[in-house]
PDB file of C-alpha atoms in Angstrom:
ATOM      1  CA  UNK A   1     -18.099 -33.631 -14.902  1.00  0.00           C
ATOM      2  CA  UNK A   2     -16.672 -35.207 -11.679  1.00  0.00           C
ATOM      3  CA  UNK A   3     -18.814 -34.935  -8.495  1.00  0.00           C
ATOM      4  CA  UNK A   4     -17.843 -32.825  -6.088  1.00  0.00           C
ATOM      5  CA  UNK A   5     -17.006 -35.173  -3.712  1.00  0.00           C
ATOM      6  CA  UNK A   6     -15.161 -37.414  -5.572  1.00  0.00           C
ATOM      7  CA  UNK A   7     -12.978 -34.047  -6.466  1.00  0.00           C
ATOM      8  CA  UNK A   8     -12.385 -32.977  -2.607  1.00  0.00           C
ATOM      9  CA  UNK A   9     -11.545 -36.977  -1.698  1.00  0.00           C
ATOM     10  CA  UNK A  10      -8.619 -36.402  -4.327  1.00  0.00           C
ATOM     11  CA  UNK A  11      -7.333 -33.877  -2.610  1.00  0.00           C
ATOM     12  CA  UNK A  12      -7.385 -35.482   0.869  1.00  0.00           C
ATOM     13  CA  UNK A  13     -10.492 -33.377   2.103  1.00  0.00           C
ATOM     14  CA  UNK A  14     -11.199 -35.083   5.732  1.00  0.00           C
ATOM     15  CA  UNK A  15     -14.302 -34.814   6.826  1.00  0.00           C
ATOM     16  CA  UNK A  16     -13.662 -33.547  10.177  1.00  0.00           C
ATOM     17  CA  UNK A  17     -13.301 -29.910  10.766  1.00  0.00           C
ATOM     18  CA  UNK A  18     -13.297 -26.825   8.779  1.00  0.00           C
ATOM     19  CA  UNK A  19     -12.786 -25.968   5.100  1.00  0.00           C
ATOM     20  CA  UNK A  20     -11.990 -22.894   3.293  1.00  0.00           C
ATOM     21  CA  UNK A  21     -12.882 -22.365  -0.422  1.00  0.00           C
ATOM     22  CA  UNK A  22     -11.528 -19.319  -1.003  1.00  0.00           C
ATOM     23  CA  UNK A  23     -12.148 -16.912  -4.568  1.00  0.00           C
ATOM     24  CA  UNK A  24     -14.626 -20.089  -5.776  1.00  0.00           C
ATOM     25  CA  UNK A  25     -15.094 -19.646  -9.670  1.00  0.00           C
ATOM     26  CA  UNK A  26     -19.099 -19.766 -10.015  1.00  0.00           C
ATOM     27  CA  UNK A  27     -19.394 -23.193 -12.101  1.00  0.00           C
ATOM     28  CA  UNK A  28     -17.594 -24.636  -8.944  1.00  0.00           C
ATOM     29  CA  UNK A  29     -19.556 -22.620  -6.447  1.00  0.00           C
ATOM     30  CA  UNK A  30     -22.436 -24.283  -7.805  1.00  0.00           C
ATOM     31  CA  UNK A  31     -20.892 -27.801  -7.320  1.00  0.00           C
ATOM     32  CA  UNK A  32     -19.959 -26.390  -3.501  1.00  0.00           C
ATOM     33  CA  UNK A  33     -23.033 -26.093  -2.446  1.00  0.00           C
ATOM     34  CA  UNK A  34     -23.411 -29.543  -2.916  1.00  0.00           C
ATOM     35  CA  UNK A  35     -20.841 -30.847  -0.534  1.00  0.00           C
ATOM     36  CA  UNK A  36     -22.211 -28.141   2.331  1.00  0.00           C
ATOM     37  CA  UNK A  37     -25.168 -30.134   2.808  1.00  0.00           C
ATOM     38  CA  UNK A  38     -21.808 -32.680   4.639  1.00  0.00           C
ATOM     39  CA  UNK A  39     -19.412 -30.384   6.201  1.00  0.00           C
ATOM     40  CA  UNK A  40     -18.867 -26.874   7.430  1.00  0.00           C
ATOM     41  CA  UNK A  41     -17.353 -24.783   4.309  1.00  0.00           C
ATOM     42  CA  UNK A  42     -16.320 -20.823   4.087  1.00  0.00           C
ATOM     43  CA  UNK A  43     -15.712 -18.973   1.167  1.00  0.00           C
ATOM     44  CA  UNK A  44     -14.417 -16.482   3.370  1.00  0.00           C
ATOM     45  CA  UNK A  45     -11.955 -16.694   6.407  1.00  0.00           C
ATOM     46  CA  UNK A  46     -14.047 -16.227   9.766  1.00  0.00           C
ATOM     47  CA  UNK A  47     -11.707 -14.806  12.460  1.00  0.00           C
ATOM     48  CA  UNK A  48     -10.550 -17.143  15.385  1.00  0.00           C
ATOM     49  CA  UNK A  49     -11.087 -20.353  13.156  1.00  0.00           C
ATOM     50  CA  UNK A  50      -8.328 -22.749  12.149  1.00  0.00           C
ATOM     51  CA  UNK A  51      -8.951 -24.452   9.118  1.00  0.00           C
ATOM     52  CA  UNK A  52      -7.537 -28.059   8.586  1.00  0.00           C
ATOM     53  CA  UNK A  53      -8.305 -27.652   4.517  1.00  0.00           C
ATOM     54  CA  UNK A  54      -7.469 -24.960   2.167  1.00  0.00           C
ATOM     55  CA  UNK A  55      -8.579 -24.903  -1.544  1.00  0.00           C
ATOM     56  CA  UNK A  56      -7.412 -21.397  -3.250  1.00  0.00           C
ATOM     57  CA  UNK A  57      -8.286 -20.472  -6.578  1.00  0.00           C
ATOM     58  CA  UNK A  58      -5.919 -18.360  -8.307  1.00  0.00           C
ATOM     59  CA  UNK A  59      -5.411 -16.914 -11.243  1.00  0.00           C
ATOM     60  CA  UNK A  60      -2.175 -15.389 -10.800  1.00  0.00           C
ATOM     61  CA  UNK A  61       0.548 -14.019  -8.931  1.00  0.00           C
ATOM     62  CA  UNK A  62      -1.524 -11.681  -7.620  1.00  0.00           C
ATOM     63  CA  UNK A  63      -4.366 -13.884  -6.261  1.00  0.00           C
ATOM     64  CA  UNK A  64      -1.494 -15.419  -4.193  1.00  0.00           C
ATOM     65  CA  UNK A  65      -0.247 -12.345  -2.386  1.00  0.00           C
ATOM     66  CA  UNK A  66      -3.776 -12.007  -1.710  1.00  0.00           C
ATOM     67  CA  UNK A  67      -4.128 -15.286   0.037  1.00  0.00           C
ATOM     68  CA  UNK A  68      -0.939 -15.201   2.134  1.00  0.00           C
ATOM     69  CA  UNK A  69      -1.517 -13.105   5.172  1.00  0.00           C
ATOM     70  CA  UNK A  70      -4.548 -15.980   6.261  1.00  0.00           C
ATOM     71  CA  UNK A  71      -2.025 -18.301   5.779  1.00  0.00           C
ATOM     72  CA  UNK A  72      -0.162 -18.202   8.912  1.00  0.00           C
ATOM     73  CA  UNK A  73      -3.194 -17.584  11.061  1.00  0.00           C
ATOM     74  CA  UNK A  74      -5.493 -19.455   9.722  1.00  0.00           C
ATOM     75  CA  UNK A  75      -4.089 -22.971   8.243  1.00  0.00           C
ATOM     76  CA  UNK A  76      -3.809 -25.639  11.082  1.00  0.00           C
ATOM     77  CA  UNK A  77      -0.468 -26.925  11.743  1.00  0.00           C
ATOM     78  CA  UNK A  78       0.295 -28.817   8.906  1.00  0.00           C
ATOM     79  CA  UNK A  79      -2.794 -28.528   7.081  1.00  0.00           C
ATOM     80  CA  UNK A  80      -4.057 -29.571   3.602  1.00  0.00           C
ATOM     81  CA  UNK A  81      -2.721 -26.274   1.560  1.00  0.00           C
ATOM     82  CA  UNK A  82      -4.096 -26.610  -2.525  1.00  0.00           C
ATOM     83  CA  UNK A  83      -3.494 -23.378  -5.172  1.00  0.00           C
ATOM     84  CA  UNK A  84      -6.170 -24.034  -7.963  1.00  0.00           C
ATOM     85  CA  UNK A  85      -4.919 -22.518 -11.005  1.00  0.00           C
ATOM     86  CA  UNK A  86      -5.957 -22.495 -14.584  1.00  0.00           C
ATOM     87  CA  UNK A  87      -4.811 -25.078 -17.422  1.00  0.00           C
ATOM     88  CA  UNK A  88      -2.821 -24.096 -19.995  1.00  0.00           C
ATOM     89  CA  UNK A  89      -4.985 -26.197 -22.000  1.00  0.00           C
ATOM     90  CA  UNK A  90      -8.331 -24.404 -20.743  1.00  0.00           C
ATOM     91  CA  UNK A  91     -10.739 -22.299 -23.263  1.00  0.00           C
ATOM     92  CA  UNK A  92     -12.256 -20.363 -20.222  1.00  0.00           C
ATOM     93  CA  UNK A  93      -9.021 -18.580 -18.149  1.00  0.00           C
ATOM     94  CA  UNK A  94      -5.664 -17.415 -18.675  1.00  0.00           C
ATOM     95  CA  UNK A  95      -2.901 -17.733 -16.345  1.00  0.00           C
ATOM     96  CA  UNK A  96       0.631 -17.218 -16.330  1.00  0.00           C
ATOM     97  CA  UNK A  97       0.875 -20.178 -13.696  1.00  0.00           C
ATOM     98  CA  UNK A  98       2.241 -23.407 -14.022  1.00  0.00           C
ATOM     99  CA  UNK A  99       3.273 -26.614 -11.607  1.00  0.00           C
ATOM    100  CA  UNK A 100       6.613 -25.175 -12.035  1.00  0.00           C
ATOM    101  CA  UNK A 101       6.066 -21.169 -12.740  1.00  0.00           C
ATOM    102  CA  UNK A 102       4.675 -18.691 -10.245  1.00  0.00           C
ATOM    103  CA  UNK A 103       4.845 -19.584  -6.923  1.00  0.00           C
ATOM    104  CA  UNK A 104       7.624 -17.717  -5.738  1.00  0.00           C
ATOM    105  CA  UNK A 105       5.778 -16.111  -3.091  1.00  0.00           C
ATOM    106  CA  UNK A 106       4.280 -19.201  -1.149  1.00  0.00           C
ATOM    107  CA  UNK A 107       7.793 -20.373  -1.073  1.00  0.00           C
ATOM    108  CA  UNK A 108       9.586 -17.955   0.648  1.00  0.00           C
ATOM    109  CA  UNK A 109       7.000 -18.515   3.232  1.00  0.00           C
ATOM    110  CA  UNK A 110       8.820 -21.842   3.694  1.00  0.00           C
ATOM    111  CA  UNK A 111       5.790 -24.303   1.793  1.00  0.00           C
ATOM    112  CA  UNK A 112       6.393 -26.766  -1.378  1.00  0.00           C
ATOM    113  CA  UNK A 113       4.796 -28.355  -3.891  1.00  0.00           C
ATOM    114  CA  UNK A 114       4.438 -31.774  -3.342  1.00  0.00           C
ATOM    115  CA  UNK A 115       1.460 -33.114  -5.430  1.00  0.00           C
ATOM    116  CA  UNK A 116      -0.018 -32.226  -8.274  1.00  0.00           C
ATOM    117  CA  UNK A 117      -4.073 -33.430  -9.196  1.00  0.00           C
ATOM    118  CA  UNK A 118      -6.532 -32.661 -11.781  1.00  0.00           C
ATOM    119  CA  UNK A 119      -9.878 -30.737 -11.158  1.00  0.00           C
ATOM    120  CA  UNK A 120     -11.606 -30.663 -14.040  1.00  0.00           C
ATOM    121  CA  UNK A 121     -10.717 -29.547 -18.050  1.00  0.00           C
ATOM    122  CA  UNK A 122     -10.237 -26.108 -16.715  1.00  0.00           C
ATOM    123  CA  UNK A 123      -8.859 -26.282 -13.051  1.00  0.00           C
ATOM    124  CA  UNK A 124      -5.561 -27.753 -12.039  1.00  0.00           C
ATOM    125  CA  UNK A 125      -4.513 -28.294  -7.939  1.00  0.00           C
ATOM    126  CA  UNK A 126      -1.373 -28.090  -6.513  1.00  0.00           C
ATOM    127  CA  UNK A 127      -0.464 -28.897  -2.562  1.00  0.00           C
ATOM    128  CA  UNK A 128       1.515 -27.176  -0.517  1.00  0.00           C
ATOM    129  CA  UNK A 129       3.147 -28.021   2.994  1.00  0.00           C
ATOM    130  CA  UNK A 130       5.805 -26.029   5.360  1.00  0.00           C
ATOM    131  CA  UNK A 131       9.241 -27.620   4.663  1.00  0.00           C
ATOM    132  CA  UNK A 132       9.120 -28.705   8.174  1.00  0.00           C
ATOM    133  CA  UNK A 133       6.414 -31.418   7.685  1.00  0.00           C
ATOM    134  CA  UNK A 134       8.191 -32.781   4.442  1.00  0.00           C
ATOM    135  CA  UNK A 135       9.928 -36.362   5.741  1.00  0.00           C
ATOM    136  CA  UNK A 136      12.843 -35.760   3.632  1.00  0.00           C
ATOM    137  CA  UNK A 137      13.519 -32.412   1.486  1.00  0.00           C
ATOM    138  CA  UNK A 138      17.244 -32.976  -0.241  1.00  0.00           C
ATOM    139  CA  UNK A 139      18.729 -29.718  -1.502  1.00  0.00           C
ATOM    140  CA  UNK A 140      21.014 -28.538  -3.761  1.00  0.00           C
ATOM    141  CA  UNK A 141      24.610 -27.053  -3.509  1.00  0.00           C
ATOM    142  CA  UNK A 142      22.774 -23.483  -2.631  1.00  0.00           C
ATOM    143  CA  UNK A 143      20.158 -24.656  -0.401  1.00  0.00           C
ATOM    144  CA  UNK A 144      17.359 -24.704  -2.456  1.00  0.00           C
ATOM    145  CA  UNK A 145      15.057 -27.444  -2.626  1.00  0.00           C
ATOM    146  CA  UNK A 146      16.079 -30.105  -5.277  1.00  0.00           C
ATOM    147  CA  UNK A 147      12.703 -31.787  -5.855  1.00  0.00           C
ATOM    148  CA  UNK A 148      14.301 -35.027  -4.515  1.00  0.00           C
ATOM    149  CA  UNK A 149      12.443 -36.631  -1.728  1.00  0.00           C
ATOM    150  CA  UNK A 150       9.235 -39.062  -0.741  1.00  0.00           C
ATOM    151  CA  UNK A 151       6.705 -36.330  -0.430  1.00  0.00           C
ATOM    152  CA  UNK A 152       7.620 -33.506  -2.925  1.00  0.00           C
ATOM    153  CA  UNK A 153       6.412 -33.637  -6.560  1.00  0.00           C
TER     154      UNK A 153
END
């Protein structure tokens, strides 16, 4: 089992600021507790804070309507956006999500994927940023995002 920290330095956790760990399965929760002894981190979203570090678990499409309307007032400009779904591989969850399936609604807010990391044998990450912080996004012939550039997966 990775350390916690180990698992938040993959995914570009900085040290300064505010993180939220939002819908925290318990076997990570436990791991969480861990890394609060370093840095301020919510579970929940505490009004009038901007947080420089998201880390979502979701199980579905569902779980990521519910995340959305913190989004916008709660993610610093350009900050460190991660989805945690389920494996397909994984003995513990079900989900219908997949790097490429089920994300719909985060992009027509105007984010893509542009890395992919593992969390453990159960948990896979995803990042999101706004289009506008993406260096290069090509597109297709109808304007959708092509997958083609430095920072997208």
């Amino acid at each position: 089992m990775r350390k916690i920290e180990d698992i938040f330095r993959r995914l570009k956790f900085r040290s300064s600021g505010h993180a939220l760990v939002w819908n925290t399965p318990e076997e990570f929760r436990i791991r969480l507790n861990r890394l609060r002894e370093i840095v301020p981190v919510h579970e929940a979203v505490i009004e009038n804070i901007r947080y420089g570090f998201f880390l979502l678990f979701v199980k579905g499409q569902e779980d990521i309507r519910l995340s959305l309307p913190f989004l916008s007032e709660n993610l610093e400009p350009d900050g460190i956006l991660w989805f945690a779904y389920p494996k397909k591989s994984s003995k513990k969850y079900d989900s219908r999500l997949s790097r490429e399936v089920g994300w719909d609604a985060i992009r027509q807010l105007g984010y893509e994927p542009v890395r992919q990391v593992a969390i453990d044998q159960d948990w896979s990450a995803l990042r999101f940023r706004e289009e506008r912080y993406i260096r290069l996004l090509l597109r297709n012939r109808n304007n959708e995002p092509s997958g083609g550039h430095s920072d997208k997966l």
